[in-house]
XYZ file of C-alpha atoms in Angstrom:
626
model
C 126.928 95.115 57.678
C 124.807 92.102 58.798
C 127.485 89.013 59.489
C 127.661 86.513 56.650
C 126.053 83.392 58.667
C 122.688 85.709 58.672
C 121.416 85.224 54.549
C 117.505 87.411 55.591
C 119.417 90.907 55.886
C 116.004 92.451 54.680
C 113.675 90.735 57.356
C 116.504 92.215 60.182
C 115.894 96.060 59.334
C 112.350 95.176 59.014
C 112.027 93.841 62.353
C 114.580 96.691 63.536
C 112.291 99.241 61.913
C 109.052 98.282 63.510
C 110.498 98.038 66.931
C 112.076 101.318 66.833
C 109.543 103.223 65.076
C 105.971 101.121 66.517
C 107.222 98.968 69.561
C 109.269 101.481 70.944
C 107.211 104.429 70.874
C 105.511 106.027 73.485
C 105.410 102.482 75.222
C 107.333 101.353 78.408
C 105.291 97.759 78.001
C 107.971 95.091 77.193
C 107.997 93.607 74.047
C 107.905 89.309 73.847
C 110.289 87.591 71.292
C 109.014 84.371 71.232
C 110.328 81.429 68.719
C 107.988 78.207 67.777
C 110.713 76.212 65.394
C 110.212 72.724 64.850
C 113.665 71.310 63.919
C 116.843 72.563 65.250
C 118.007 74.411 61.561
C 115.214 76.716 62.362
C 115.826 77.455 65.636
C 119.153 78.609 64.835
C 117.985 80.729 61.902
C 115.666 82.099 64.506
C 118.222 82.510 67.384
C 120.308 84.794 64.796
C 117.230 86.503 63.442
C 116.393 87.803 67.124
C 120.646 88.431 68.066
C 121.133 90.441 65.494
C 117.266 92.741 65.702
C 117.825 93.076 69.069
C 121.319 94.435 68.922
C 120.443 97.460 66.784
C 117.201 98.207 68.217
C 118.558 97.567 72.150
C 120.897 100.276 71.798
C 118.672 102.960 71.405
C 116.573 102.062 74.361
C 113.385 103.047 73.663
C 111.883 99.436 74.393
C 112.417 96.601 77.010
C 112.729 93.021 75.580
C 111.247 89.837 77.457
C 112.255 86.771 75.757
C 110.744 83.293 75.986
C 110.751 79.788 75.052
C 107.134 78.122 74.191
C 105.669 76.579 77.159
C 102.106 75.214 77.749
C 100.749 75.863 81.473
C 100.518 72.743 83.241
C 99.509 73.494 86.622
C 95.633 73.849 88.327
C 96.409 76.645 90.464
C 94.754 79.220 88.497
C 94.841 81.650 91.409
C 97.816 84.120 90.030
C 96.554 83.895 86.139
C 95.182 86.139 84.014
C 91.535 86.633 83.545
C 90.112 84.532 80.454
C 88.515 87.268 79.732
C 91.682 89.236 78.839
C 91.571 92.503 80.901
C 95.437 91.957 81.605
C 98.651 90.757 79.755
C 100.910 91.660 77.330
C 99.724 93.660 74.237
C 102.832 93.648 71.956
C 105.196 90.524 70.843
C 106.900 88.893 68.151
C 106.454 85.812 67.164
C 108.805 83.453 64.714
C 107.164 80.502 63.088
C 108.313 78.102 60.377
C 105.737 75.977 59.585
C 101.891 75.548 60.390
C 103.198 72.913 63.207
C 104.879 75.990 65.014
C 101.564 78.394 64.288
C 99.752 75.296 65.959
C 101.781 75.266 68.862
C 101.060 79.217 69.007
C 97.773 78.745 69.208
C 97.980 76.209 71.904
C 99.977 78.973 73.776
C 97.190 81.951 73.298
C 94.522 79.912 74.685
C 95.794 78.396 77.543
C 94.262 79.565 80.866
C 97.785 80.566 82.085
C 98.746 82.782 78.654
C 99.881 86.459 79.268
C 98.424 88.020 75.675
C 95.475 90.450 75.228
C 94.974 88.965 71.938
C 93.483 92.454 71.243
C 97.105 93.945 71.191
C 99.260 93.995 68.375
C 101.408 91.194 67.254
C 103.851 90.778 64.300
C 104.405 86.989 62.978
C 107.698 86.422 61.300
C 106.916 83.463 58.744
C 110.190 81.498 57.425
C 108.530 78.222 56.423
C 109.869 76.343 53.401
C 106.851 75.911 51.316
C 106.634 76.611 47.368
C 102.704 78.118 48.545
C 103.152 79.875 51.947
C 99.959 81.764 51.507
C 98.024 78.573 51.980
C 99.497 78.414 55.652
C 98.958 82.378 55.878
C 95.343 81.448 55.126
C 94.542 78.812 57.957
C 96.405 81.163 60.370
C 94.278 83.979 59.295
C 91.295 82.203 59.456
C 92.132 80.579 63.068
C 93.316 83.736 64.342
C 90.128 85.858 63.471
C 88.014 82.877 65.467
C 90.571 83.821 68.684
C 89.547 87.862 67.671
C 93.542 88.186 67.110
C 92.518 91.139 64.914
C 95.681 93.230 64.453
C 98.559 90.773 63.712
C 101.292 91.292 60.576
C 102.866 88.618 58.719
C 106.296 89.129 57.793
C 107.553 87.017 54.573
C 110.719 87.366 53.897
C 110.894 87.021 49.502
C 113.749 87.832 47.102
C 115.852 90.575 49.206
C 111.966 91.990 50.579
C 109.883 91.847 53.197
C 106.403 91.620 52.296
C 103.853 92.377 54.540
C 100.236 90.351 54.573
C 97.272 91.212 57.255
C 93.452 90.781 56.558
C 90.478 92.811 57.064
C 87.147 91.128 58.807
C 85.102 93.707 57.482
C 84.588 95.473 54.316
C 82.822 96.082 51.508
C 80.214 92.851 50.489
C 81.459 90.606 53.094
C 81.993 90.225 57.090
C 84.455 88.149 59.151
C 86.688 87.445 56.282
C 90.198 86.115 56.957
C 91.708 86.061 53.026
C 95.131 87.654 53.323
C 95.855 90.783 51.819
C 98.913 92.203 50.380
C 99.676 95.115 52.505
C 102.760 96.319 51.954
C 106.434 95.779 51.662
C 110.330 96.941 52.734
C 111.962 98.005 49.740
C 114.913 98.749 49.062
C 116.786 95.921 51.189
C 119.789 96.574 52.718
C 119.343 99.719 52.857
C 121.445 103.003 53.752
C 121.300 105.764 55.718
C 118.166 106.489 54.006
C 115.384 104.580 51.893
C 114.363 101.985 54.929
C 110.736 102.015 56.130
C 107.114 102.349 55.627
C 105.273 104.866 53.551
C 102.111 103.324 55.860
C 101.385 102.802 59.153
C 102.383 98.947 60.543
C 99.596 98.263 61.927
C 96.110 99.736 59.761
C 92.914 100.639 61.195
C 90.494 97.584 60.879
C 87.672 98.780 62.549
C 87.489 102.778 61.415
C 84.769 101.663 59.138
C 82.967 98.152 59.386
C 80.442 98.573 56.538
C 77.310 97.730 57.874
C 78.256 94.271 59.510
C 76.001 92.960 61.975
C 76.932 92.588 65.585
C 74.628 90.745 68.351
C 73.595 92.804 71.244
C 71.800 91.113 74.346
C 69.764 93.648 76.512
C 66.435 93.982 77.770
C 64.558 97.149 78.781
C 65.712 99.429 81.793
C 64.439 102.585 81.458
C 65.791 105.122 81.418
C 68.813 102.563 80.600
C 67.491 101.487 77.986
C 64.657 101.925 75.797
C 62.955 98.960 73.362
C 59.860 100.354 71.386
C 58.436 98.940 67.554
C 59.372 101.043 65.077
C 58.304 99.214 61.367
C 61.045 102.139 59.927
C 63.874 100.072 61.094
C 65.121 96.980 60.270
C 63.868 94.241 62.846
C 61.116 96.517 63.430
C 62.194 97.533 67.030
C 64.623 100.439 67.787
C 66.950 101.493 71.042
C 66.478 104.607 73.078
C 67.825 105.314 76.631
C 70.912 106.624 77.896
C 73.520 103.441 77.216
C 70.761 102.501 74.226
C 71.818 106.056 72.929
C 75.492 105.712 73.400
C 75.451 102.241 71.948
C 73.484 103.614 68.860
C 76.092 106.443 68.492
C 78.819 103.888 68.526
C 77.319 101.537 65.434
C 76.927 104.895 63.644
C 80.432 106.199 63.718
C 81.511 102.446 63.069
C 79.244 102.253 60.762
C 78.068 98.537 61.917
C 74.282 96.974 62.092
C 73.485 95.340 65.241
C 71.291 92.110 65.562
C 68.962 93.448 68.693
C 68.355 89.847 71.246
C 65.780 90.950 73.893
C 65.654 88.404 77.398
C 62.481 88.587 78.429
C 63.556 87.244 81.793
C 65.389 90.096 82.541
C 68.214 87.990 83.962
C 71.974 89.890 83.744
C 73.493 86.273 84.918
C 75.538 85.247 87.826
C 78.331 82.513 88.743
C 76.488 79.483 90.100
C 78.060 77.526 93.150
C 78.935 75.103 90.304
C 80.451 77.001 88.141
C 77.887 77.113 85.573
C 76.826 80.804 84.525
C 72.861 81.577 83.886
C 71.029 84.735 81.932
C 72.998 87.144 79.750
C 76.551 86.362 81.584
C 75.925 82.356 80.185
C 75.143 83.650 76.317
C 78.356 86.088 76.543
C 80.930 83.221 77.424
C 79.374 80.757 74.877
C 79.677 83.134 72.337
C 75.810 83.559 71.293
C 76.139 87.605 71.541
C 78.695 90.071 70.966
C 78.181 92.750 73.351
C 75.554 93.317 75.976
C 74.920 96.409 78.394
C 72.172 97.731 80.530
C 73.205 99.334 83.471
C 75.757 96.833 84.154
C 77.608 97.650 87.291
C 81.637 97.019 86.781
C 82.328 93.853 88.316
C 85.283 91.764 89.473
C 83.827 88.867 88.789
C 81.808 89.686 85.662
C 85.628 91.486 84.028
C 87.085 88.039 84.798
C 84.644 86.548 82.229
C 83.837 89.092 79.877
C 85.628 92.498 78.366
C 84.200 95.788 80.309
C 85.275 98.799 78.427
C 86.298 102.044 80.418
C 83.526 103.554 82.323
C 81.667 105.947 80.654
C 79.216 107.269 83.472
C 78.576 106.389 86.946
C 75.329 107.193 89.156
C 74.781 106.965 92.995
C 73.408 103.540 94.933
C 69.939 104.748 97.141
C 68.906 102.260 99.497
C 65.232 101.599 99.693
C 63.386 101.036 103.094
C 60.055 100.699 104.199
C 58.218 104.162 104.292
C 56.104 102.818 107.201
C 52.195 102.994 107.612
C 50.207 106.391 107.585
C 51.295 109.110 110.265
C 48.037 108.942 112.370
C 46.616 112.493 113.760
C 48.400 113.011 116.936
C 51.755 112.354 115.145
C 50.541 115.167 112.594
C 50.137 117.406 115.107
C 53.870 116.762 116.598
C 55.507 116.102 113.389
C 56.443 119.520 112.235
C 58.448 120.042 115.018
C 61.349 116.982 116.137
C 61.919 116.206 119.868
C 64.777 118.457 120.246
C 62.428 121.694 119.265
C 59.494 120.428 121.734
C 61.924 119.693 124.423
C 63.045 123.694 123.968
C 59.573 125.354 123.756
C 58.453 123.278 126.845
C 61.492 124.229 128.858
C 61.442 127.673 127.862
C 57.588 127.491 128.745
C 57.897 126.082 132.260
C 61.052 128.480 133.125
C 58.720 131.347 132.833
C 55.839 129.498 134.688
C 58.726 129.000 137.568
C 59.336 132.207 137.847
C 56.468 134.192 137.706
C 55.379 131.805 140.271
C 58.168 132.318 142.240
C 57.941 135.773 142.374
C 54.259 135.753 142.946
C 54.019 133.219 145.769
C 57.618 133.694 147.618
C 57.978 136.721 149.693
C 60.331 138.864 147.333
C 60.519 142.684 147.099
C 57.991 144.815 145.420
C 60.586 146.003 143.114
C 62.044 143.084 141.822
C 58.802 141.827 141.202
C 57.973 145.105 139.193
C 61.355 144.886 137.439
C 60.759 141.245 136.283
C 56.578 140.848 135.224
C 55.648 145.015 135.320
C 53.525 147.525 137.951
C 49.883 146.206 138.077
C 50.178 143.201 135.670
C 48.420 140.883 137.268
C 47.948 138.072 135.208
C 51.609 137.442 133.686
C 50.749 133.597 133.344
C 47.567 134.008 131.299
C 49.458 136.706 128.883
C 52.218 134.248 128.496
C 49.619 131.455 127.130
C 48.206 134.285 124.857
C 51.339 135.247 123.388
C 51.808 131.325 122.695
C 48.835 130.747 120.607
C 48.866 133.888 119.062
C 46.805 135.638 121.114
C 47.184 139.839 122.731
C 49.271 140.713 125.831
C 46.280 142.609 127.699
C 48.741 144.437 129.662
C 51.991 146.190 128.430
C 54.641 145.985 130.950
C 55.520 149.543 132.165
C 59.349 148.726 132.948
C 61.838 148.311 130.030
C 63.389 144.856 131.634
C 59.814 143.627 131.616
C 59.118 144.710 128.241
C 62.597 142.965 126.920
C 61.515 139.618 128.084
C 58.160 140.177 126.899
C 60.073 141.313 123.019
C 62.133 137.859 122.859
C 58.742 135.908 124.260
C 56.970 137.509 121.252
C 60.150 137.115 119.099
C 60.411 133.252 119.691
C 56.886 132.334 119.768
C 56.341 134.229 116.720
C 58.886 132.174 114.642
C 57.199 128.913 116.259
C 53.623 129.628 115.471
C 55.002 130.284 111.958
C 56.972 127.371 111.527
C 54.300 124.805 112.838
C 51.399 126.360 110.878
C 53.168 125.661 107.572
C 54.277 122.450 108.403
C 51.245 121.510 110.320
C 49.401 122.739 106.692
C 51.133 120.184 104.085
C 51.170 117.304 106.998
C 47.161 118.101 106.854
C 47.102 118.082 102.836
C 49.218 114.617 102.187
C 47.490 111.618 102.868
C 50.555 109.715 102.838
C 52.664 111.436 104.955
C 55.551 108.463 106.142
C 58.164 108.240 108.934
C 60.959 107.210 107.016
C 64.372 105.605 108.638
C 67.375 107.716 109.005
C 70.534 105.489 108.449
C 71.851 102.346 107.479
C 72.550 101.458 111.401
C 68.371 101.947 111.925
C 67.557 99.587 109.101
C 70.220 97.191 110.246
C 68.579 97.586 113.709
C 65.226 96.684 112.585
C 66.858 92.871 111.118
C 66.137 93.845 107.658
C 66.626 91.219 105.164
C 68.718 92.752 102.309
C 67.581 91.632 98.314
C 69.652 93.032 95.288
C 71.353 92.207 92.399
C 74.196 89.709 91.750
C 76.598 92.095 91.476
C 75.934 94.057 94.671
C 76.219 91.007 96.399
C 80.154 91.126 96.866
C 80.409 94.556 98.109
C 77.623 94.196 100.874
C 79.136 90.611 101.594
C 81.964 92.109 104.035
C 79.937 94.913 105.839
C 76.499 92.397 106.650
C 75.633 88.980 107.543
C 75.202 86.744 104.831
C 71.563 85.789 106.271
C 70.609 88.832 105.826
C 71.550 88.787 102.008
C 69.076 87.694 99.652
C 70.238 87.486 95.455
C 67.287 88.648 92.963
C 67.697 88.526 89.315
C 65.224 91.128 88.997
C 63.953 94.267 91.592
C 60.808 94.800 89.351
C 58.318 92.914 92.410
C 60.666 93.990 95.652
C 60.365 97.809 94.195
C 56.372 96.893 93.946
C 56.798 95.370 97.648
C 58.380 98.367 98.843
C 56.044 100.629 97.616
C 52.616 98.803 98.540
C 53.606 97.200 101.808
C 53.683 99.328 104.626
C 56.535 96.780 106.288
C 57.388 94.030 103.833
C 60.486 93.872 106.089
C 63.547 93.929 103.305
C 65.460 96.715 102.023
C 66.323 96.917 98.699
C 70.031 98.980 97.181
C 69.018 100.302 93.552
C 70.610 102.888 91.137
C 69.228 106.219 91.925
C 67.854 106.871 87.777
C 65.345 103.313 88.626
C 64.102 105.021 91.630
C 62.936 108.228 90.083
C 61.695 105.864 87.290
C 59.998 104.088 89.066
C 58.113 107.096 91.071
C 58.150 108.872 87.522
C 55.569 105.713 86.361
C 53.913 105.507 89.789
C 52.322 109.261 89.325
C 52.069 112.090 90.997
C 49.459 111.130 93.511
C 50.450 107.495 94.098
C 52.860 106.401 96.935
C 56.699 106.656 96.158
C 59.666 104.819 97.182
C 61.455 105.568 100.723
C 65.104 106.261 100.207
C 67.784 107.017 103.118
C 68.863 110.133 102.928
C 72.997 109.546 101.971
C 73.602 107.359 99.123
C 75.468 104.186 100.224
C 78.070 104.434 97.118
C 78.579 105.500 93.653
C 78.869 103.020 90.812
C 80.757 102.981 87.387
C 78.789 102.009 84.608
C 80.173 100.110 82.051
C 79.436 97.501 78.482
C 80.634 94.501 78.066
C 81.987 92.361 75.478
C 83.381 89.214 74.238
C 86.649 87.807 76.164
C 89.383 89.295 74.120
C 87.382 91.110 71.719
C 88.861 93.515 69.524
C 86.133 95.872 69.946
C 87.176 96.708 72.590
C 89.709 99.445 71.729
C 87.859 101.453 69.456
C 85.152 101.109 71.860
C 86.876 102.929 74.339
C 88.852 105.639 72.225
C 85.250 106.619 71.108
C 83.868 106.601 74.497
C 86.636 108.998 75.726
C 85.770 111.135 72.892
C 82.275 111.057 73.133
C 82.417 111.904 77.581
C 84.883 114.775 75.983
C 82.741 116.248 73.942
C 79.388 116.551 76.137
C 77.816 113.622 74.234
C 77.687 111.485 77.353
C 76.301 114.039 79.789
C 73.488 115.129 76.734
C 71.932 111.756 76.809
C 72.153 111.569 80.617
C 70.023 114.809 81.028
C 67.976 114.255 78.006
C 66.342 111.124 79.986
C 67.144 111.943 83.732
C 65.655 115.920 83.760
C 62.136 114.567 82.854
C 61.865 112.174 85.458
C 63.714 113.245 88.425
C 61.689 116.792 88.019
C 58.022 115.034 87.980
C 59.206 112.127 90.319
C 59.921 114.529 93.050
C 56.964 116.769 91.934
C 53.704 115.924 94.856
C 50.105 116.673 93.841
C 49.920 118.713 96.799
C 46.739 120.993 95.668
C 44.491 121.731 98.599
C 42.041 118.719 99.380
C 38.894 118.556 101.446
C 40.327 117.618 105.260
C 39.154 114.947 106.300
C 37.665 114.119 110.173
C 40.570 111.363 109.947
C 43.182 114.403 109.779
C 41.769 116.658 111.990
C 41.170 113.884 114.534
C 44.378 115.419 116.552
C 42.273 118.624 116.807
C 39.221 117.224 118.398
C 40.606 115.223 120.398
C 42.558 117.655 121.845
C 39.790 120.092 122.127
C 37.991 116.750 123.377
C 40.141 116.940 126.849
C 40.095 120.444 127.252
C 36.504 120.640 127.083
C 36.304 117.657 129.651
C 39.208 119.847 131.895
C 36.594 122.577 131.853
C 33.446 120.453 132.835
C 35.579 119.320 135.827
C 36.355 122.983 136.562
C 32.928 124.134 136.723
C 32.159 121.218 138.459
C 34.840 121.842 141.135
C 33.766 125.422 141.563
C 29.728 124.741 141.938
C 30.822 122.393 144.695
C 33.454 124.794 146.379
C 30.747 127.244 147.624
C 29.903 124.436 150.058
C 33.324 123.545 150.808
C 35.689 126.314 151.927
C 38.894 124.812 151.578
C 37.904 124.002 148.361
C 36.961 127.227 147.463
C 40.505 128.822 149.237
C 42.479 126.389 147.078
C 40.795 127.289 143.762
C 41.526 130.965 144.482
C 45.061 130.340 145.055
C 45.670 128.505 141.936
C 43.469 131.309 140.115
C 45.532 134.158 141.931
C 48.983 132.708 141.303
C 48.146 130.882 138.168
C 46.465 133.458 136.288
């Protein structure tokens, strides 16, 4: 039994009941006991209200207690507080309050910059006020509350040996954001025995399960393959939502049954922090409450969770940086292209080894033998079958020793693989007009003094690994994507999510230019929507999410927009075209000098018949050569 100084033996077990069998569930969070009385009768009241709860719920010791005297933050370092968005603080607490003074004096304490509450937790108010109408006080609490999105909160009045419990519903049938208090339930039964104390009913009911068509405001703009905006005269408003996060964000209103007030910015403009603190775009309408919930492709963000709600993240894609593809390859670098230095550098060494040696053998004074072993009996040109076998031409003479015909296998072997290689890479290099020489690496573009332009929130995680002068804030990319794509060197590189740049090619066509992207994506990004500070939404949101990345929903609309575009934006028109003299310049100009090289030859032997040496040093270089 309760000690006679303590007259509301009822409230006690009610407050012992829902901290054993809500507070103290499944929860290692600590639980705040906080008092607001406003005369020293009350506090007392109060003081043995909270003794005696705590003693028969501490012993179990399911749930830590943290209690607190009121207190209203008075300091300006705001460095160590929490968010005023309310990512972080307590979620549970109990609060005692004996008059609408003390609720006023609560309220001061929730929206301080310093207070520790998610005001989208769960909160129980224990009401011992003295009037003949209490409801009246319930009401304006209510009412206040819902305006602060306190949305699951209990009030506990303590009436005739029971506890009645009041709460109000925002949304239901015929009418949105209402705040009248309900009757919800009550302890009965009070003091109880072993048996007969509790709640047929959960303490805290679902608010949110079912919202009955009330209208939320959404801020977006179009993003494809984000987001989709297209007319539609079947819908109310007359425009309708498509996309992957338009999708998601439909899915949500329909198993929460809510409408959604659709607020396009035309400007495109996601917001960011000015230098003086003002906020611009879609960040600026969040804080002053214009909108409800926004999201398109909105990167989580320190600096954005600070001032608005992110839920969890539901999908995340890779960041491509874009970099100038570079002007037109011109025919000479056709002609080298398909093979890279490293290739060149082999063929040419393997080339002039053999040219080394078959002129060593030929012009030093070396045995018969070895010189049959190496190049064959009676193969007299060895130089001129080697340039055959190169460019695909007939060994005129076999070797007759089977050392001589091994080299001869691996010379065929190799050049066979090379003439293969470079005809079919020579072949599309010929077909595609704009064939590019893209950079490698983020070191080569940082090389070249590239000037950097993204999005507000990329700025902070490029701001440690570049110089700020070469960091340029857009609000859009729509004209640096245009730049990058129509400039040959607009000299600026521009970080994008990797679904805009196969949008982007997707729109630009199969035969126009596409974007240059480095191979390696820089990082990969968690997507996320945002809401309100402190909105309640924000649960449900998020136990919905997690069911809907469960079941495959997620990933459906992800491939239901990405497999269209990333097949036909990496899909070339690269059907046979009429060559051009342009492309085939290489050739002629290579056949160009050789025909010149053979004019001098001539020339050099009509003249050697009237100039012996001449004519003695031509026939070396034909005998040794050849």
């Amino acid at each position: 039994m309760l000690p006679s100084g303590v007259h509301n033996v009822s409230l006690v077990y009610a407050l012992v009941w829902a901290i054993d069998n809500f507070y103290g569930r499944g929860s290692s969070t600590p639980l705040a006991v906080v008092q607001f009385a406003t005369s020293a009768e009350n506090r007392g009241l109060h003081n043995d209200l909270i003794d005696e709860a705590l003693v028969r719920s501490s012993g179990t010791g399911r749930i830590q207690f943290v209690l607190e005297d009121e207190h209203v933050e008075s300091t300006g370092n705001n460095k160590d507080l929490p968010p005023p968005s309310g990512v972080t603080g307590r979620p549970m607490a109990i609060w005692f309050l004996d008059s609408l003074l003390s609720y006023f004096r609560l309220e001061m304490y929730l929206s301080q910059p310093g207070s520790s509450y998610k005001r989208n937790g769960y909160f129980v108010v224990v009401y011992t006020g003295k009037e003949d109408r209490p409801m009246n006080a319930v009401q304006i609490m209510f009412r206040r509350l819902l305006n602060m999105y306190v949305l699951n909160v209990n009030v506990f009045l303590h009436r005739e040996g029971t506890v009645q419990l009041y709460t109000y519903y925002p949304y239901g049938p015929h009418r949105c954001q209402s705040s009248l208090p309900v009757y919800y339930t009550a302890f009965q039964n009070m003091p109880p025995p072993a048996t007969g104390l509790g709640l047929n009913k959960p303490l805290f009911p679902s608010k949110l399960a079912n919202m009955h068509g009330c209208p939320l405001v959404v801020v977006t703009f179009e993003q494809r393959p984000f987001v989709f905006i297209e007319d539609d005269v079947r819908v109310k408003g007359g425009r309708i939502m498509g996309g992957i996060e338009g999708m998601i964000f439909r899915s949500l209103a329909e198993r929460m049954n809510f409408t959604f007030e659709l607020v396009e910015r035309q400007d495109k403009d996601r917001g960011q922090i000015l230098p003086d603190g003002n906020f611009t775009g879609i960040l600026k309408m969040m804080v002053d409450g214009e909108a409800n919930v926004t999201f398109v492709c909105f990167m989580y963000n320190k600096a954005r969770s600070e001032l608005m709600l992110p839920s969890i993240s539901y999908i995340s894609f890779p960041i491509l940086l874009i970099v100038p593809g570079g002007g037109s390859m011109t025919p000479m670098q056709r002609l080298t292209r398909p093979f890279r230095h490293i290739i060149w550098s082999c063929v040419v060494v393997s080339l002039f080894l053999g040219l080394a040696l078959i002129a060593l053998l030929r012009m030093r004074a070396v045995p018969g033998r070895l010189r049959n072993l190496v190049l064959g009996r009676h193969n007299r040109w060895p130089c001129l079958d080697m340039w055959n076998i190169l460019v695909g031409g007939l060994a005129l003479f076999s070797p007759r020793r089977n050392f001589a015909r091994y080299l001869l296998l691996l010379w065929l072997l190799q050049t066979l693989v090379l003439r293969a290689a470079y005809s079919g890479q020579l072949f599309l290099l010929l077909q595609d007009l704009e064939v590019r020489s893209p950079l490698r690496s983020v070191s080569e573009v940082l090389a070249q003094g590239y000037e950097f332009h993204m999005l507000p929130a990329l700025q902070t995680v490029f701001r440690d690994s570049m110089p700020s002068s070469h960091v340029r804030v857009i609000p859009t990319l729509e004209d640096a994507l245009y730049r990058m794509r129509d400039e040959d060197d607009p000299g600026i590189a521009v970080p994008v999510l990797q679904p805009t740049v196969f949008q982007f090619d997707y729109r630009s066509g199969p035969n126009a230019r596409h974007l240059t992207t480095l191979p390696v994506p820089l990082m990969t990004v968690p997507m996320t929507i945002y809401m309100r500070p402190h909105s309640y939404l924000k649960k449900r949101f998020d136990r919905l999410l997690m069911a809907m990345m469960s079941s495959g929903i997620v990933y459906r609309y992800r491939r239901m927009y990405l497999d269209r575009i990333e097949r036909l934006a990496k899909k070339r028109n690269v059907e046979p075209r009429a060559l051009t003299l342009w492309r085939l310049g290489g050739i002629f100009l290579c056949c160009g000098m050789l025909q010149l090289l053979a004019i001098l030859v001539f020339v050099l032997e009509m003249f050697s018949r009237r100039h012996p040496r001449l004519r003695r040093t031509l026939n070396a270089i034909n005998r040794f050569t050849a």
